[in-house]
Short mmCIF file of C-alpha atoms in Angstrom, two decimals:
data_model
loop_
_atom_site.label_atom_id
_atom_site.label_comp_id
_atom_site.label_asym_id
_atom_site.label_seq_id
_atom_site.Cartn_x
_atom_site.Cartn_y
_atom_site.Cartn_z
CA UNK A 1 11.92 -33.61 -2.72
CA UNK A 2 11.84 -32.33 -6.32
CA UNK A 3 14.76 -31.53 -8.59
CA UNK A 4 14.85 -27.92 -9.84
CA UNK A 5 16.09 -27.11 -13.34
CA UNK A 6 15.18 -23.44 -13.49
CA UNK A 7 17.58 -21.10 -15.31
CA UNK A 8 17.72 -17.60 -13.80
CA UNK A 9 18.69 -14.66 -15.98
CA UNK A 10 20.63 -11.99 -14.08
CA UNK A 11 20.41 -9.52 -16.98
CA UNK A 12 16.74 -10.02 -17.87
CA UNK A 13 15.56 -6.99 -15.91
CA UNK A 14 13.18 -9.19 -13.88
CA UNK A 15 14.10 -9.70 -10.20
CA UNK A 16 15.51 -13.15 -9.44
CA UNK A 17 12.91 -13.86 -6.77
CA UNK A 18 10.16 -13.16 -9.33
CA UNK A 19 11.75 -15.49 -11.89
CA UNK A 20 11.94 -18.21 -9.24
CA UNK A 21 8.37 -17.60 -8.07
CA UNK A 22 7.05 -17.74 -11.67
CA UNK A 23 8.92 -21.01 -12.29
CA UNK A 24 7.37 -22.74 -9.27
CA UNK A 25 3.92 -21.24 -9.99
CA UNK A 26 3.92 -22.58 -13.55
CA UNK A 27 5.23 -25.99 -12.45
CA UNK A 28 2.50 -26.29 -9.80
CA UNK A 29 -0.24 -25.08 -12.18
CA UNK A 30 0.81 -27.52 -14.89
CA UNK A 31 1.02 -30.45 -12.47
CA UNK A 32 4.74 -30.97 -13.05
CA UNK A 33 5.10 -30.45 -9.31
CA UNK A 34 2.55 -32.78 -7.74
CA UNK A 35 0.23 -31.77 -4.85
CA UNK A 36 1.87 -32.22 -1.44
CA UNK A 37 5.30 -32.58 -3.07
CA UNK A 38 7.97 -30.91 -0.96
CA UNK A 39 9.86 -27.96 -2.40
CA UNK A 40 13.64 -27.75 -1.86
CA UNK A 41 14.83 -26.16 1.36
CA UNK A 42 15.90 -22.53 1.12
CA UNK A 43 19.50 -23.40 2.00
CA UNK A 44 19.84 -26.20 -0.56
CA UNK A 45 18.11 -24.24 -3.32
CA UNK A 46 20.23 -21.13 -2.71
CA UNK A 47 23.41 -23.24 -2.95
CA UNK A 48 22.14 -25.09 -6.03
CA UNK A 49 21.24 -21.90 -7.91
CA UNK A 50 24.01 -19.70 -6.54
CA UNK A 51 21.62 -17.10 -5.11
CA UNK A 52 20.96 -15.74 -1.62
CA UNK A 53 18.58 -17.43 0.81
CA UNK A 54 16.68 -14.13 1.03
CA UNK A 55 15.88 -14.40 -2.70
CA UNK A 56 14.52 -17.91 -2.23
CA UNK A 57 12.64 -16.81 0.90
CA UNK A 58 10.95 -13.95 -0.98
CA UNK A 59 9.87 -16.28 -3.81
CA UNK A 60 8.52 -18.86 -1.34
CA UNK A 61 6.66 -16.20 0.66
CA UNK A 62 4.89 -15.11 -2.53
CA UNK A 63 3.90 -18.71 -3.30
CA UNK A 64 2.57 -19.10 0.25
CA UNK A 65 0.69 -15.80 0.10
CA UNK A 66 -1.06 -16.75 -3.15
CA UNK A 67 -1.94 -20.27 -2.02
CA UNK A 68 0.34 -22.22 -4.37
CA UNK A 69 2.10 -23.79 -1.41
CA UNK A 70 1.73 -24.43 2.32
CA UNK A 71 4.35 -24.29 5.05
CA UNK A 72 4.37 -27.17 7.54
CA UNK A 73 6.32 -26.25 10.71
CA UNK A 74 9.57 -28.23 11.12
CA UNK A 75 8.94 -30.13 7.88
CA UNK A 76 9.10 -27.74 4.96
CA UNK A 77 7.09 -26.14 2.19
CA UNK A 78 4.73 -28.29 0.11
CA UNK A 79 2.89 -27.66 -3.16
CA UNK A 80 -0.87 -27.27 -3.01
CA UNK A 81 -3.35 -28.86 -5.37
CA UNK A 82 -4.51 -26.32 -7.96
CA UNK A 83 -7.75 -26.92 -9.83
CA UNK A 84 -6.69 -26.61 -13.47
CA UNK A 85 -10.27 -25.78 -14.46
CA UNK A 86 -9.95 -22.49 -12.59
CA UNK A 87 -6.85 -21.37 -14.49
CA UNK A 88 -7.66 -19.04 -17.41
CA UNK A 89 -6.83 -20.57 -20.79
CA UNK A 90 -6.82 -18.87 -24.20
CA UNK A 91 -9.99 -19.20 -26.27
CA UNK A 92 -10.51 -18.48 -29.97
CA UNK A 93 -13.78 -16.74 -29.26
CA UNK A 94 -12.84 -14.77 -26.18
CA UNK A 95 -11.01 -11.45 -26.43
CA UNK A 96 -10.65 -11.51 -22.65
CA UNK A 97 -8.77 -14.80 -22.82
CA UNK A 98 -6.67 -13.51 -25.72
CA UNK A 99 -5.71 -10.51 -23.61
CA UNK A 100 -4.74 -12.80 -20.72
CA UNK A 101 -2.69 -14.93 -23.13
CA UNK A 102 -0.89 -11.89 -24.51
CA UNK A 103 -0.07 -10.60 -21.03
CA UNK A 104 1.20 -14.03 -19.96
CA UNK A 105 3.29 -14.51 -23.10
CA UNK A 106 4.55 -10.92 -22.97
CA UNK A 107 4.96 -10.15 -19.27
CA UNK A 108 5.87 -6.69 -18.07
CA UNK A 109 9.55 -6.40 -17.35
CA UNK A 110 9.10 -3.14 -15.40
CA UNK A 111 6.03 -2.43 -13.26
CA UNK A 112 5.79 1.10 -11.84
CA UNK A 113 3.16 0.06 -9.31
CA UNK A 114 2.62 2.36 -6.32
CA UNK A 115 1.31 -0.58 -4.29
CA UNK A 116 4.51 -2.62 -4.31
CA UNK A 117 7.25 -2.28 -1.71
CA UNK A 118 10.94 -3.17 -1.39
CA UNK A 119 10.48 -6.81 -0.35
CA UNK A 120 14.21 -7.38 -0.50
CA UNK A 121 14.54 -5.35 2.71
CA UNK A 122 11.83 -7.16 4.68
CA UNK A 123 13.33 -8.70 7.85
CA UNK A 124 12.16 -12.27 7.21
CA UNK A 125 14.35 -13.84 9.88
CA UNK A 126 13.18 -11.57 12.71
CA UNK A 127 9.54 -11.75 11.65
CA UNK A 128 9.60 -15.57 11.44
CA UNK A 129 11.23 -15.86 14.86
CA UNK A 130 8.71 -13.53 16.46
CA UNK A 131 5.78 -15.32 14.81
CA UNK A 132 6.92 -18.65 16.22
CA UNK A 133 7.60 -17.02 19.58
CA UNK A 134 4.04 -15.67 19.62
CA UNK A 135 2.65 -19.16 19.05
CA UNK A 136 4.81 -20.80 21.68
CA UNK A 137 4.07 -18.16 24.33
CA UNK A 138 0.28 -18.22 24.24
CA UNK A 139 -0.62 -20.71 21.57
CA UNK A 140 -4.11 -21.59 22.78
CA UNK A 141 -5.30 -18.02 23.37
CA UNK A 142 -4.91 -17.08 19.71
CA UNK A 143 -7.65 -19.54 18.76
CA UNK A 144 -10.16 -17.32 20.61
CA UNK A 145 -11.57 -13.89 19.81
CA UNK A 146 -9.53 -10.99 21.13
CA UNK A 147 -10.26 -7.38 22.01
CA UNK A 148 -12.72 -5.82 19.54
CA UNK A 149 -10.44 -2.78 19.14
CA UNK A 150 -7.28 -4.85 18.73
CA UNK A 151 -4.80 -6.19 21.27
CA UNK A 152 -4.05 -3.59 23.95
CA UNK A 153 -0.23 -4.10 24.01
CA UNK A 154 -0.07 -3.39 20.26
CA UNK A 155 -2.30 -0.33 20.60
CA UNK A 156 0.02 0.93 23.35
CA UNK A 157 3.02 0.60 21.00
CA UNK A 158 1.14 2.32 18.17
CA UNK A 159 0.13 5.19 20.46
CA UNK A 160 3.77 5.76 21.42
CA UNK A 161 4.93 5.51 17.81
CA UNK A 162 2.42 7.96 16.29
CA UNK A 163 3.10 10.50 19.06
CA UNK A 164 6.86 10.51 18.55
CA UNK A 165 6.80 10.25 14.74
CA UNK A 166 3.69 12.22 13.73
CA UNK A 167 2.71 14.23 16.81
CA UNK A 168 -0.59 12.35 17.20
CA UNK A 169 -1.94 12.77 20.72
CA UNK A 170 -4.03 9.82 21.83
CA UNK A 171 -4.42 7.06 24.37
CA UNK A 172 -4.43 3.37 23.38
CA UNK A 173 -8.16 3.36 24.19
CA UNK A 174 -8.79 5.67 21.20
CA UNK A 175 -7.16 3.30 18.70
CA UNK A 176 -9.12 0.76 16.67
CA UNK A 177 -7.38 -1.76 14.44
CA UNK A 178 -8.93 -2.99 11.21
CA UNK A 179 -8.05 -4.99 8.10
CA UNK A 180 -7.80 -2.19 5.57
CA UNK A 181 -8.82 1.43 5.15
CA UNK A 182 -12.08 0.49 3.44
CA UNK A 183 -13.24 -1.54 6.47
CA UNK A 184 -12.44 1.35 8.81
CA UNK A 185 -14.25 3.78 6.48
CA UNK A 186 -17.32 1.59 6.80
CA UNK A 187 -17.21 1.93 10.59
CA UNK A 188 -16.72 5.70 10.37
CA UNK A 189 -19.65 6.05 7.98
CA UNK A 190 -21.93 4.18 10.36
CA UNK A 191 -20.75 6.24 13.34
CA UNK A 192 -21.24 9.57 11.57
CA UNK A 193 -24.48 8.45 9.97
CA UNK A 194 -25.35 7.91 6.32
CA UNK A 195 -27.58 10.99 6.32
CA UNK A 196 -24.55 13.26 6.75
CA UNK A 197 -22.99 14.98 3.74
CA UNK A 198 -19.53 13.52 3.07
CA UNK A 199 -16.82 15.06 0.93
CA UNK A 200 -13.33 14.18 -0.24
CA UNK A 201 -10.48 15.52 -2.35
CA UNK A 202 -10.88 15.37 -6.11
CA UNK A 203 -8.72 13.78 -7.36
CA UNK A 204 -8.49 11.44 -4.41
CA UNK A 205 -7.99 7.83 -3.39
CA UNK A 206 -10.46 5.87 -5.52
CA UNK A 207 -10.84 2.93 -3.11
CA UNK A 208 -11.99 5.26 -0.35
CA UNK A 209 -14.43 6.91 -2.76
CA UNK A 210 -15.90 3.53 -3.66
CA UNK A 211 -16.13 2.55 0.02
CA UNK A 212 -18.16 5.70 0.71
CA UNK A 213 -20.39 5.05 -2.29
CA UNK A 214 -20.98 1.46 -1.23
CA UNK A 215 -22.18 2.80 2.11
CA UNK A 216 -24.77 4.87 0.23
CA UNK A 217 -23.64 8.29 1.48
CA UNK A 218 -24.02 11.61 -0.29
CA UNK A 219 -20.42 12.23 -1.41
CA UNK A 220 -19.30 15.58 -2.83
CA UNK A 221 -15.96 15.93 -4.69
CA UNK A 222 -13.89 18.96 -3.60
CA UNK A 223 -11.28 20.24 -6.08
CA UNK A 224 -7.70 21.01 -5.12
CA UNK A 225 -5.62 24.17 -5.29
CA UNK A 226 -1.87 24.48 -4.84
CA UNK A 227 -2.15 23.86 -1.06
CA UNK A 228 -4.53 20.88 -1.15
CA UNK A 229 -8.27 20.75 -0.67
CA UNK A 230 -9.97 24.02 -1.67
CA UNK A 231 -11.50 25.70 1.39
CA UNK A 232 -13.78 27.85 -0.78
CA UNK A 233 -15.36 24.80 -2.40
CA UNK A 234 -15.44 22.91 0.89
CA UNK A 235 -17.51 25.65 2.55
CA UNK A 236 -19.81 25.82 -0.46
CA UNK A 237 -20.40 22.06 -0.35
CA UNK A 238 -22.19 22.18 3.06
CA UNK A 239 -20.34 18.95 3.89
CA UNK A 240 -20.25 17.75 7.49
CA UNK A 241 -17.22 15.51 7.11
CA UNK A 242 -14.29 15.49 4.70
CA UNK A 243 -11.56 12.99 3.83
CA UNK A 244 -8.06 14.37 3.16
CA UNK A 245 -4.48 13.14 2.69
CA UNK A 246 -2.57 16.22 3.96
CA UNK A 247 0.90 14.73 4.44
CA UNK A 248 1.10 13.57 0.81
CA UNK A 249 -2.02 14.26 -1.20
CA UNK A 250 -3.00 11.21 -3.19
CA UNK A 251 -2.34 11.21 -6.08
CA UNK A 252 -1.11 14.78 -6.75
CA UNK A 253 1.56 14.66 -4.05
CA UNK A 254 1.40 18.15 -2.53
CA UNK A 255 2.05 18.52 1.21
CA UNK A 256 -0.61 20.64 2.91
CA UNK A 257 1.08 23.68 4.53
CA UNK A 258 0.42 24.64 8.13
CA UNK A 259 -1.83 27.58 7.19
CA UNK A 260 -4.20 25.36 5.22
CA UNK A 261 -4.20 22.82 8.04
CA UNK A 262 -5.29 25.48 10.50
CA UNK A 263 -8.01 26.67 8.09
CA UNK A 264 -9.29 23.12 7.82
CA UNK A 265 -9.36 22.66 11.59
CA UNK A 266 -11.28 25.94 11.94
CA UNK A 267 -13.81 24.67 9.37
CA UNK A 268 -14.33 21.52 11.46
CA UNK A 269 -14.73 23.39 14.74
CA UNK A 270 -17.25 25.94 13.48
CA UNK A 271 -20.24 23.65 13.00
CA UNK A 272 -19.33 20.38 14.70
CA UNK A 273 -17.82 18.87 11.56
CA UNK A 274 -15.23 16.09 11.26
CA UNK A 275 -12.04 15.54 9.27
CA UNK A 276 -10.72 12.12 8.26
CA UNK A 277 -6.93 12.39 8.00
CA UNK A 278 -5.43 9.51 6.04
CA UNK A 279 -1.69 9.44 6.76
CA UNK A 280 -1.10 6.50 4.42
CA UNK A 281 2.64 7.08 3.79
CA UNK A 282 3.58 9.89 6.16
CA UNK A 283 6.77 8.03 7.14
CA UNK A 284 8.39 8.83 3.83
CA UNK A 285 9.25 12.49 3.36
CA UNK A 286 12.43 13.43 1.47
CA UNK A 287 12.62 17.22 1.78
CA UNK A 288 12.43 19.35 4.89
CA UNK A 289 11.04 18.33 8.25
CA UNK A 290 7.74 16.46 8.62
CA UNK A 291 4.75 18.72 9.27
CA UNK A 292 2.74 17.68 12.36
CA UNK A 293 -0.39 15.67 11.72
CA UNK A 294 -3.75 17.44 11.66
CA UNK A 295 -4.75 15.35 14.66
CA UNK A 296 -1.79 16.62 16.67
CA UNK A 297 -2.76 20.22 15.87
CA UNK A 298 -6.44 19.69 16.68
CA UNK A 299 -7.58 21.21 20.00
CA UNK A 300 -11.25 20.49 19.30
CA UNK A 301 -11.35 16.70 18.90
CA UNK A 302 -12.58 16.81 15.30
CA UNK A 303 -9.96 14.69 13.50
CA UNK A 304 -10.19 10.96 12.80
CA UNK A 305 -6.62 9.83 12.14
CA UNK A 306 -5.85 6.83 9.89
CA UNK A 307 -2.54 4.98 9.65
CA UNK A 308 -1.32 1.78 8.03
CA UNK A 309 1.56 -0.69 8.05
CA UNK A 310 1.01 -1.62 4.37
CA UNK A 311 3.52 0.83 2.90
CA UNK A 312 6.13 0.66 5.64
CA UNK A 313 6.04 -3.09 6.41
CA UNK A 314 4.13 -5.39 4.00
CA UNK A 315 0.78 -4.88 2.25
CA UNK A 316 -0.52 -8.38 2.95
CA UNK A 317 -0.36 -7.97 6.72
CA UNK A 318 -3.58 -5.91 6.47
CA UNK A 319 -3.09 -3.97 9.70
CA UNK A 320 -4.54 -0.48 9.61
CA UNK A 321 -5.59 1.65 12.53
CA UNK A 322 -7.63 4.73 13.30
CA UNK A 323 -7.61 7.14 16.21
CA UNK A 324 -11.11 8.25 17.17
CA UNK A 325 -11.98 11.53 18.92
CA UNK A 326 -13.54 10.90 22.33
CA UNK A 327 -17.04 11.85 21.12
CA UNK A 328 -16.98 9.18 18.42
CA UNK A 329 -15.28 6.65 20.71
CA UNK A 330 -18.30 6.76 23.01
CA UNK A 331 -20.61 6.22 20.04
CA UNK A 332 -18.46 3.31 18.91
CA UNK A 333 -18.75 1.57 22.28
CA UNK A 334 -22.46 2.33 22.62
CA UNK A 335 -23.52 1.09 19.18
CA UNK A 336 -20.78 -0.86 17.38
CA UNK A 337 -19.14 -3.10 19.97
CA UNK A 338 -20.76 -6.17 18.33
CA UNK A 339 -18.32 -5.91 15.41
CA UNK A 340 -15.51 -8.45 15.87
CA UNK A 341 -11.86 -7.54 15.29
CA UNK A 342 -10.80 -8.29 11.69
CA UNK A 343 -7.00 -8.51 12.13
CA UNK A 344 -5.37 -11.84 13.00
CA UNK A 345 -4.37 -11.98 16.68
CA UNK A 346 -1.20 -13.82 15.70
CA UNK A 347 -0.15 -10.97 13.39
CA UNK A 348 -1.03 -8.43 16.05
CA UNK A 349 1.09 -10.19 18.65
CA UNK A 350 3.99 -10.59 16.22
CA UNK A 351 3.85 -6.90 15.30
CA UNK A 352 3.73 -5.93 18.98
CA UNK A 353 6.93 -7.90 19.65
CA UNK A 354 8.46 -6.46 16.47
CA UNK A 355 7.82 -2.91 17.70
CA UNK A 356 8.65 -3.59 21.35
CA UNK A 357 12.07 -5.07 20.55
CA UNK A 358 13.06 -2.11 18.37
CA UNK A 359 12.90 -3.94 15.01
CA UNK A 360 10.21 -1.59 13.71
CA UNK A 361 12.25 1.57 14.20
CA UNK A 362 15.34 0.01 12.63
CA UNK A 363 13.32 -1.32 9.70
CA UNK A 364 11.67 2.04 9.13
CA UNK A 365 15.03 3.84 9.08
CA UNK A 366 16.35 1.30 6.58
CA UNK A 367 13.28 1.74 4.36
CA UNK A 368 13.53 5.53 4.44
CA UNK A 369 17.10 5.30 3.20
CA UNK A 370 16.22 2.74 0.52
CA UNK A 371 13.21 4.68 -0.77
CA UNK A 372 15.09 7.98 -0.75
CA UNK A 373 17.73 6.44 -3.02
CA UNK A 374 15.09 4.97 -5.32
CA UNK A 375 13.22 8.25 -5.50
CA UNK A 376 16.42 10.13 -6.31
CA UNK A 377 17.20 7.58 -9.03
CA UNK A 378 13.72 8.03 -10.50
CA UNK A 379 13.91 11.83 -10.52
CA UNK A 380 17.44 11.93 -11.94
CA UNK A 381 16.52 9.37 -14.61
CA UNK A 382 13.46 11.36 -15.65
CA UNK A 383 15.50 14.57 -15.85
CA UNK A 384 18.33 12.88 -17.71
CA UNK A 385 16.33 10.87 -20.24
CA UNK A 386 12.97 12.65 -20.58
CA UNK A 387 14.10 16.22 -19.88
CA UNK A 388 11.73 19.02 -20.84
CA UNK A 389 9.32 16.60 -22.50
CA UNK A 390 7.71 15.85 -19.14
CA UNK A 391 6.72 17.65 -15.96
CA UNK A 392 7.01 15.91 -12.58
CA UNK A 393 4.36 16.41 -9.91
CA UNK A 394 4.50 15.47 -6.21
CA UNK A 395 8.15 14.51 -5.79
CA UNK A 396 8.62 15.73 -2.19
CA UNK A 397 7.49 12.56 -0.42
CA UNK A 398 5.80 9.19 -0.73
CA UNK A 399 6.40 6.24 -3.04
CA UNK A 400 5.18 7.61 -6.36
CA UNK A 401 5.35 10.63 -8.65
CA UNK A 402 3.04 11.84 -11.40
CA UNK A 403 4.38 12.58 -14.85
CA UNK A 404 2.66 14.94 -17.27
CA UNK A 405 3.91 14.10 -20.76
CA UNK A 406 4.23 16.93 -23.27
CA UNK A 407 3.24 15.09 -26.42
CA UNK A 408 -0.05 14.58 -28.32
CA UNK A 409 -0.81 11.18 -26.75
CA UNK A 410 -3.84 10.64 -24.53
CA UNK A 411 -3.55 8.88 -21.18
CA UNK A 412 -4.78 5.65 -22.76
CA UNK A 413 -2.21 5.93 -25.56
CA UNK A 414 0.62 6.61 -23.10
CA UNK A 415 -0.28 3.46 -21.17
CA UNK A 416 -0.68 1.37 -24.33
CA UNK A 417 2.63 2.53 -25.84
CA UNK A 418 4.38 1.75 -22.54
CA UNK A 419 2.79 -1.72 -22.55
CA UNK A 420 4.22 -2.38 -26.00
CA UNK A 421 7.67 -1.87 -24.41
CA UNK A 422 6.62 -4.22 -21.57
CA UNK A 423 6.48 -1.37 -19.06
CA UNK A 424 3.42 -0.92 -16.86
CA UNK A 425 2.41 2.62 -15.90
CA UNK A 426 -0.84 3.69 -14.26
CA UNK A 427 -3.66 6.11 -15.12
CA UNK A 428 -4.58 9.10 -12.98
CA UNK A 429 -8.08 9.57 -14.44
CA UNK A 430 -9.43 6.89 -12.08
CA UNK A 431 -8.82 9.17 -9.11
CA UNK A 432 -11.30 11.79 -10.34
CA UNK A 433 -14.99 11.40 -9.58
CA UNK A 434 -15.67 12.44 -13.16
CA UNK A 435 -13.26 10.40 -15.28
CA UNK A 436 -13.39 13.05 -18.02
CA UNK A 437 -12.33 15.90 -15.71
CA UNK A 438 -8.65 14.92 -15.69
CA UNK A 439 -6.55 18.03 -16.38
CA UNK A 440 -4.56 16.62 -19.25
CA UNK A 441 -2.85 13.22 -19.67
CA UNK A 442 -0.76 12.15 -16.69
CA UNK A 443 0.52 8.79 -15.55
CA UNK A 444 1.54 7.56 -12.13
CA UNK A 445 4.96 6.02 -11.56
CA UNK A 446 5.50 4.11 -8.32
CA UNK A 447 9.03 3.04 -7.43
CA UNK A 448 8.90 1.15 -4.11
CA UNK A 449 9.08 -2.33 -5.60
CA UNK A 450 11.75 -1.63 -8.22
CA UNK A 451 15.52 -1.70 -7.99
CA UNK A 452 17.49 1.38 -8.99
CA UNK A 453 18.63 -0.43 -12.14
CA UNK A 454 15.03 -1.31 -13.04
CA UNK A 455 13.92 2.30 -12.49
CA UNK A 456 16.47 3.66 -14.95
CA UNK A 457 15.78 0.88 -17.44
CA UNK A 458 12.05 1.63 -17.20
CA UNK A 459 12.53 5.34 -17.90
CA UNK A 460 14.69 4.57 -20.92
CA UNK A 461 11.98 2.29 -22.28
CA UNK A 462 9.35 4.98 -21.68
CA UNK A 463 11.46 7.45 -23.62
CA UNK A 464 11.31 5.10 -26.59
CA UNK A 465 7.64 4.25 -26.06
CA UNK A 466 6.56 7.89 -25.97
CA UNK A 467 9.01 8.99 -28.69
CA UNK A 468 10.57 11.67 -26.49
CA UNK A 469 13.75 12.59 -28.40
#
């Protein structure tokens, strides 16, 4: 077992688990840690470095997820062999390699990514125990293909959960699991038919837009008003199906009021149209009571409901689900039952046990509290340090806010100036079908993966970067 000489900086602004992960990654890439060499146990390393076992666990999980190491049951964690030829190196003639070198030598100290979550709260111990329990209970069966829609016990738990939390009315038979929203969008497109006219919010989730385009459908962007998707423009589009994020419009953040929801349902019922409702982070609402899902309000069977465990559990688990109306469920069974299930049966079984034993509900309550505190820290920091120089958009729910900066800088300049302070912020122009139609420079600030200290530090650095005094 190797000796570890890493020095962790508590005041660097970078989480300890990330410092530890980067140390092991660099040692493995450079060959200082040899292939198949055993890494220290979590207990011994935590004692040696004076940090918690959860910190070590989080660093090791990242190494495992990215393929730098493998876990051998009852033995330990071992370094993998990394082909050094595949690691990008700086080149005198390559601006791309120079950019990589600069980013590696000057890493971001604060990353306002909306895709990261609070890993420090993930229940590693319970999840590990349930994973092992799943293997011991029915080890051989998980080497075979399972139900094409996903394991029935898990679908039963999901059906109960979405009814109690979001008012979604469905049977387990209506639920289909899939590895990611884009995969499920591919199935929906085939069921509806590529000849149909599709539409979606503009701005809207860019990965869904690209999934539609890759399917070759006619996709029409529908602008927003203060309540969400514009009904006037939707009717004018002649679309037969539309994709919306009513519980927390992505990226603008407005919550669609009940009147607009009813108007949208009426639009769907009138000419046998469909609505795709993506409830990607509906668990996290910070003001008022949650508004029922479109699907739960739908008496006509015109809503395709999408949910995910990426925001509320972990992104890498890749467990998404959709609830199909009965008309489309029949079409799915008649024409698409040859498509195999894309989610690991082991992960499905582990998640089923996790939900059945009550861990899911407890974890969700803990995450709501944690994210509410982080969101409040972000908002108060923006008000305190940036004041009237910025305008916040979409701060009622979810894991991000938009910031419109009142200075002469363009979106690109705002991002570049933030980078110079080693802070990563994100563009909003990518969410518009026409990149040039963005209504003024705005950046997206996610907060799920940052500590409250990092959030405030990041805002202070942005104040300096954008010269907001």
